[in-house]
Coordinates of C-alpha atoms and ligand atoms in Angstrom, one line a residue:
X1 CA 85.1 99.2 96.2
X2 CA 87.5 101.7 97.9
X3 CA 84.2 103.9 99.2
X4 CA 82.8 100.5 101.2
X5 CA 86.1 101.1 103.7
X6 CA 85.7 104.8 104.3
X7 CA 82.9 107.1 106.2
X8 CA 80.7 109.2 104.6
X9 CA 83.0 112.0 105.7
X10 CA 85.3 110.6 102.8
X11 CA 84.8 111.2 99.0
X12 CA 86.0 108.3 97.1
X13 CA 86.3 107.6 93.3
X14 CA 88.3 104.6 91.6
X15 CA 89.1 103.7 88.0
X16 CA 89.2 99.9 87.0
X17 CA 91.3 99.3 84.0
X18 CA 91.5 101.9 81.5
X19 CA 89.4 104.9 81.3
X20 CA 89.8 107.1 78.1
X21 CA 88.7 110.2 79.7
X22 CA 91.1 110.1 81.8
X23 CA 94.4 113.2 81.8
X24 CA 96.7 115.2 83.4
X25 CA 96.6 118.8 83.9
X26 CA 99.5 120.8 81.8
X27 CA 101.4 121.3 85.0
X28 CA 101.4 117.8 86.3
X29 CA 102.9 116.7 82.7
X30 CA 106.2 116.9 84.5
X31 CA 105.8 113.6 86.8
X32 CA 105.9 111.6 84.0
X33 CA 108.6 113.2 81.8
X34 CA 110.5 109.9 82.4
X35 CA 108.0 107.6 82.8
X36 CA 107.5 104.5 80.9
X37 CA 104.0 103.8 79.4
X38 CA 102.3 102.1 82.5
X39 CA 103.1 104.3 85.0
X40 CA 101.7 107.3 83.1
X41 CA 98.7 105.7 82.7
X42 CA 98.6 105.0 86.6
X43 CA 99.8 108.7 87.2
X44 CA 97.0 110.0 85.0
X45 CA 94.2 107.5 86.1
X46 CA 94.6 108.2 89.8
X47 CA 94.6 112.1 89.3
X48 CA 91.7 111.9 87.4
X49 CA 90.0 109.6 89.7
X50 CA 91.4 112.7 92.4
X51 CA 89.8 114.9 90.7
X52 CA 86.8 113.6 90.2
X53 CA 86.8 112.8 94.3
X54 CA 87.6 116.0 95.0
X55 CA 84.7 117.6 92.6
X56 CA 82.5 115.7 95.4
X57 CA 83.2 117.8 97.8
X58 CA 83.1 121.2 96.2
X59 CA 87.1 121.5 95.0
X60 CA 87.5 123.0 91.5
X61 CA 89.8 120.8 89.3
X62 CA 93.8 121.7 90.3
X63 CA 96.9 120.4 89.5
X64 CA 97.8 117.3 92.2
X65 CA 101.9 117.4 92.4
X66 CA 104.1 115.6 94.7
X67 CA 106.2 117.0 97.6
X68 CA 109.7 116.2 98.3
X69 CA 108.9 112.8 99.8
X70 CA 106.6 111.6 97.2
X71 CA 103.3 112.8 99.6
X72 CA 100.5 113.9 97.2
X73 CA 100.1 118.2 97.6
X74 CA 96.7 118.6 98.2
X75 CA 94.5 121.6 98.0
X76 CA 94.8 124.0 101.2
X77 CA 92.3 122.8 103.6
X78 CA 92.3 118.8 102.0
X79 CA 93.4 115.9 103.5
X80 CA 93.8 112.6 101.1
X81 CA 95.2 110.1 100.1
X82 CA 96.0 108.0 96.1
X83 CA 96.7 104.6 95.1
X84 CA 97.7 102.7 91.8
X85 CA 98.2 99.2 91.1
X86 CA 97.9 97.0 87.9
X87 CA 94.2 97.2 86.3
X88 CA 92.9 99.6 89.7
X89 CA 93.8 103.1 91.2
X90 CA 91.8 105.0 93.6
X91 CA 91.9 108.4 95.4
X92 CA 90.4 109.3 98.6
X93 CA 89.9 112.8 99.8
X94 CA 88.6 114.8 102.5
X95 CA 87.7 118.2 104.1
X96 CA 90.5 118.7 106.5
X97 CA 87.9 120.1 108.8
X98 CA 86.2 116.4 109.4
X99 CA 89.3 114.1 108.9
X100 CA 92.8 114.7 110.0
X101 CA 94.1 111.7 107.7
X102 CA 93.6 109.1 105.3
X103 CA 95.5 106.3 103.8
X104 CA 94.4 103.8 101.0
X105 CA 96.6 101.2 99.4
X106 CA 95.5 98.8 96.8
X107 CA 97.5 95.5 95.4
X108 CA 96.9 92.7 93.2
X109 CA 95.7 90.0 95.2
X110 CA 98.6 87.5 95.0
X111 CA 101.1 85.6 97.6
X112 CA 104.2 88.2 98.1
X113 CA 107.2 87.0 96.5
X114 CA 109.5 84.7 98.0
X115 CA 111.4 86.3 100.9
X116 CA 109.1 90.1 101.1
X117 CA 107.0 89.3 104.6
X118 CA 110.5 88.8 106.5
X119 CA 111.5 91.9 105.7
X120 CA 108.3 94.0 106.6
X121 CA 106.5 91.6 109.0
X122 CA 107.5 91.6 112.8
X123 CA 108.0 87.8 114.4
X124 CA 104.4 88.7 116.1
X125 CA 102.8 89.4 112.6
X126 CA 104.4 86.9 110.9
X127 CA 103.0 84.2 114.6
X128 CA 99.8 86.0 113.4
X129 CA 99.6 85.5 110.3
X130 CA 100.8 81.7 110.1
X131 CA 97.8 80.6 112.8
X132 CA 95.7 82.7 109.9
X133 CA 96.9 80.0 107.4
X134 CA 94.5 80.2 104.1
X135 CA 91.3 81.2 106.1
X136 CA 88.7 82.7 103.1
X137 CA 91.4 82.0 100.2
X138 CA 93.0 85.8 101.5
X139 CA 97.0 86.0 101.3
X140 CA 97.5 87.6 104.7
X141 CA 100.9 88.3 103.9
X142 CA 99.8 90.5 101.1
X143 CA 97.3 92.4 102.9
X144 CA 99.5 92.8 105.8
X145 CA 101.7 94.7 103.3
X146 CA 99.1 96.5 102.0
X147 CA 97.7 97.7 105.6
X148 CA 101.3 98.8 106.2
X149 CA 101.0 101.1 102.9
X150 CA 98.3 102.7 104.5
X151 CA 99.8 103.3 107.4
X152 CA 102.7 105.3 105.6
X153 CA 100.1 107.1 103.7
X154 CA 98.4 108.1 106.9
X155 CA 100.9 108.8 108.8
X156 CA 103.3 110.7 106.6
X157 CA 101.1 114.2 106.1
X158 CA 100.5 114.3 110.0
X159 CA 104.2 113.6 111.0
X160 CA 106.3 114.7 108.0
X161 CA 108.9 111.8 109.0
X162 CA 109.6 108.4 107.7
X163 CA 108.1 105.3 109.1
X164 CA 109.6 101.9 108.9
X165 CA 108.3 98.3 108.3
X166 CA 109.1 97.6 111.2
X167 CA 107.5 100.6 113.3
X168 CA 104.1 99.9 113.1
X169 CA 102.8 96.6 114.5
X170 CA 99.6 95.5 112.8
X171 CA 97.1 92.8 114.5
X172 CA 94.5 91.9 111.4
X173 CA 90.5 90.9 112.8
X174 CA 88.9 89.0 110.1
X175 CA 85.9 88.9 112.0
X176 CA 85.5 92.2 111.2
X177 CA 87.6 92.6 108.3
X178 CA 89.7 95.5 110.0
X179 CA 93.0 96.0 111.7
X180 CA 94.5 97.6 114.2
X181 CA 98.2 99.3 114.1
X182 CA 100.5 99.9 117.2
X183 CA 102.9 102.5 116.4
X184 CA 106.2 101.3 118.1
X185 CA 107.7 105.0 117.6
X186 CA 107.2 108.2 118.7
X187 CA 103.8 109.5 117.3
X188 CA 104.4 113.3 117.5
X189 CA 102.9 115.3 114.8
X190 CA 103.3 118.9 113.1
X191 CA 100.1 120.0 114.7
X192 CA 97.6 118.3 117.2
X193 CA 98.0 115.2 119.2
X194 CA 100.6 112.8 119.2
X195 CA 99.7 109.4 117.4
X196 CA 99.9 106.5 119.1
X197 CA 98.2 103.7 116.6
X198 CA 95.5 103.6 113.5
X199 CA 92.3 101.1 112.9
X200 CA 91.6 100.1 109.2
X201 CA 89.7 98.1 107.6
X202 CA 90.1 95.9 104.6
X203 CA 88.7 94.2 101.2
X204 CA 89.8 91.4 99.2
X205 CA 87.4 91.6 95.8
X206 CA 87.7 91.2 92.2
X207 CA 91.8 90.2 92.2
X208 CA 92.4 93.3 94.9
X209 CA 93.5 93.9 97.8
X210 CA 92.5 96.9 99.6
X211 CA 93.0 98.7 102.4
X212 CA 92.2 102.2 104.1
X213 CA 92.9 104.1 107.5
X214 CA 90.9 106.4 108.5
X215 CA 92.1 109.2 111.2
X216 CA 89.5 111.2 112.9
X217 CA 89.8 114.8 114.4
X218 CA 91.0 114.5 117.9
X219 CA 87.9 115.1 120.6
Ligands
LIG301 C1 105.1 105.7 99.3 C2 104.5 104.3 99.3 C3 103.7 104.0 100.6 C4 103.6 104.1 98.1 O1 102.9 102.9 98.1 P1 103.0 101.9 96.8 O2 102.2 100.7 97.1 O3 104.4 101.7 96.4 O4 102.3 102.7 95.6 P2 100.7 103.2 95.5 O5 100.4 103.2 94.0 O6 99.8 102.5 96.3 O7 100.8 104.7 96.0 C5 101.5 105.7 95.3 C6 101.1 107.0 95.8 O8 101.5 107.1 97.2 C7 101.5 108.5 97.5 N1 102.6 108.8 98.3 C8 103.9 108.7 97.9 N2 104.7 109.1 98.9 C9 103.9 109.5 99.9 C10 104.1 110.0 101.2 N3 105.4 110.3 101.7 N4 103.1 110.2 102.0 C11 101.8 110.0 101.6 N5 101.5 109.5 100.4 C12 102.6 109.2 99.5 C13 101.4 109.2 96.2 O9 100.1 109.8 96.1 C14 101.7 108.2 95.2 O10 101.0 108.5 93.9 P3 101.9 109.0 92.7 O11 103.1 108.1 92.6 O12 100.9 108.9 91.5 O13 102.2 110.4 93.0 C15 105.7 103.2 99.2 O14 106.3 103.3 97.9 C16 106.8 103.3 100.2 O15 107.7 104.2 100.1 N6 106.7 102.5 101.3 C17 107.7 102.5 102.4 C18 107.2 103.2 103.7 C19 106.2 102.2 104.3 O16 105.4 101.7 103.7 N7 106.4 102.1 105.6 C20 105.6 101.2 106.4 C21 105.0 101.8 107.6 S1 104.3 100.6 108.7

């Protein structure tokens, strides 16, 4: 599902459910010395799935660790991106050389709970997504969250900085099943041009939600 959201450029692999195969590398046994049951399994799903991505486009399998704020610490010269939710994980990865970032985010498809959209949707999402109402049985709310996922994913390898809920504004097209994101902050980055927004697209199949943001090279 994740590859139908992402360009050729992009090697993408996913893992629905439970996939025996799957494991971690010795050294990634670490990040989930304190982990319960489930989120081992996610953690060792989504690497797999990594590595199996990454095999795609010529990277030999490697440990894939985290960095100080969670980011995933991909192979010199890699840009991606990983993603685990209940019964789904996927990885997305690129050569740095044709892509300066992705983000992917997936999420049961299900209404957000009670209160969640106030606190991450602006007063123009939330005016958005009301006139939306139920059109094709899709829980905006939930996919709003999930394109602001992306974002973070996106954004985060390019900028090294936080990014709030509430510093991204996100108008969804359904006619086109994509997105576009305003970044209400400044967009400077550790190397090449400032940011100054995203486009995504998104897919609701199968009980998921899913979205992806792809950033091309500047020029
Ligand atoms: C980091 C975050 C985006 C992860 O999303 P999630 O839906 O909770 O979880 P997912 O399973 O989809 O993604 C988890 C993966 O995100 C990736 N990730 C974590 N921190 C990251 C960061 N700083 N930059 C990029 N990717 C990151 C990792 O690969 C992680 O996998 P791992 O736990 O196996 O190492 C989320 O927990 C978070 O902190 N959100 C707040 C920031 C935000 O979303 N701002 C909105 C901007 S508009």
């Amino acid at each position: 599902m994740i590859a139908d959201l992402l360009p050729a450029e992009i090697a993408a692999e996913e893992i629905f459910g439970a996939d025996p195969t799957a494991e971690l590398l010795p050294a990634e046994h670490d990040l989930v010395a304190k982990a319960v049951e489930k989120r081992r399994l996610e953690v060792t799903n989504v690497r797999t799935a990594a590595r199996r991505a990454l095999a795609r486009i010529g990277v030999a399998p490697v440990p894939l660790l985290r960095g100080a704020k969670g980011e995933p610490l991909w192979p010199a010269g890699v840009v991606g991106s990983m993603t685990h939710t209940a019964g789904y994980c996927a990885a997305a990865v690129a050569d740095a050389g044709k892509i300066r970032s992705v983000g992917i985010d997936a999420e049961v498809h299900d209404v957000l709970p009670e209160g969640v959209l106030g606190a991450i949707a602006l007063p123009e999402e939330q005016t958005q997504l009301a006139a939306l109402g139920n059109t094709g049985s899709i829980y905006w709310d939930r996919l709003l969250f999930s394109a602001k996922e992306s974002v973070y994913k996106a954004w985060f390898p390019l900028t090294g900085r936080w990014l709030g809920f509430e510093d991204a504004h996100i108008t969804v097209d359904p006619a086109s099943s994509g997105f576009t994101v305003e970044l209400l902050v400044d967009g400077s980055t550790n190397t090449g041009p400032a940011l100054t927004g995203f486009t995504g697209r998104y897919l609701v199949r199968d009980g998921f939600v899913l979205t992806a943001i792809t950033v091309p090279l500047p020029g």
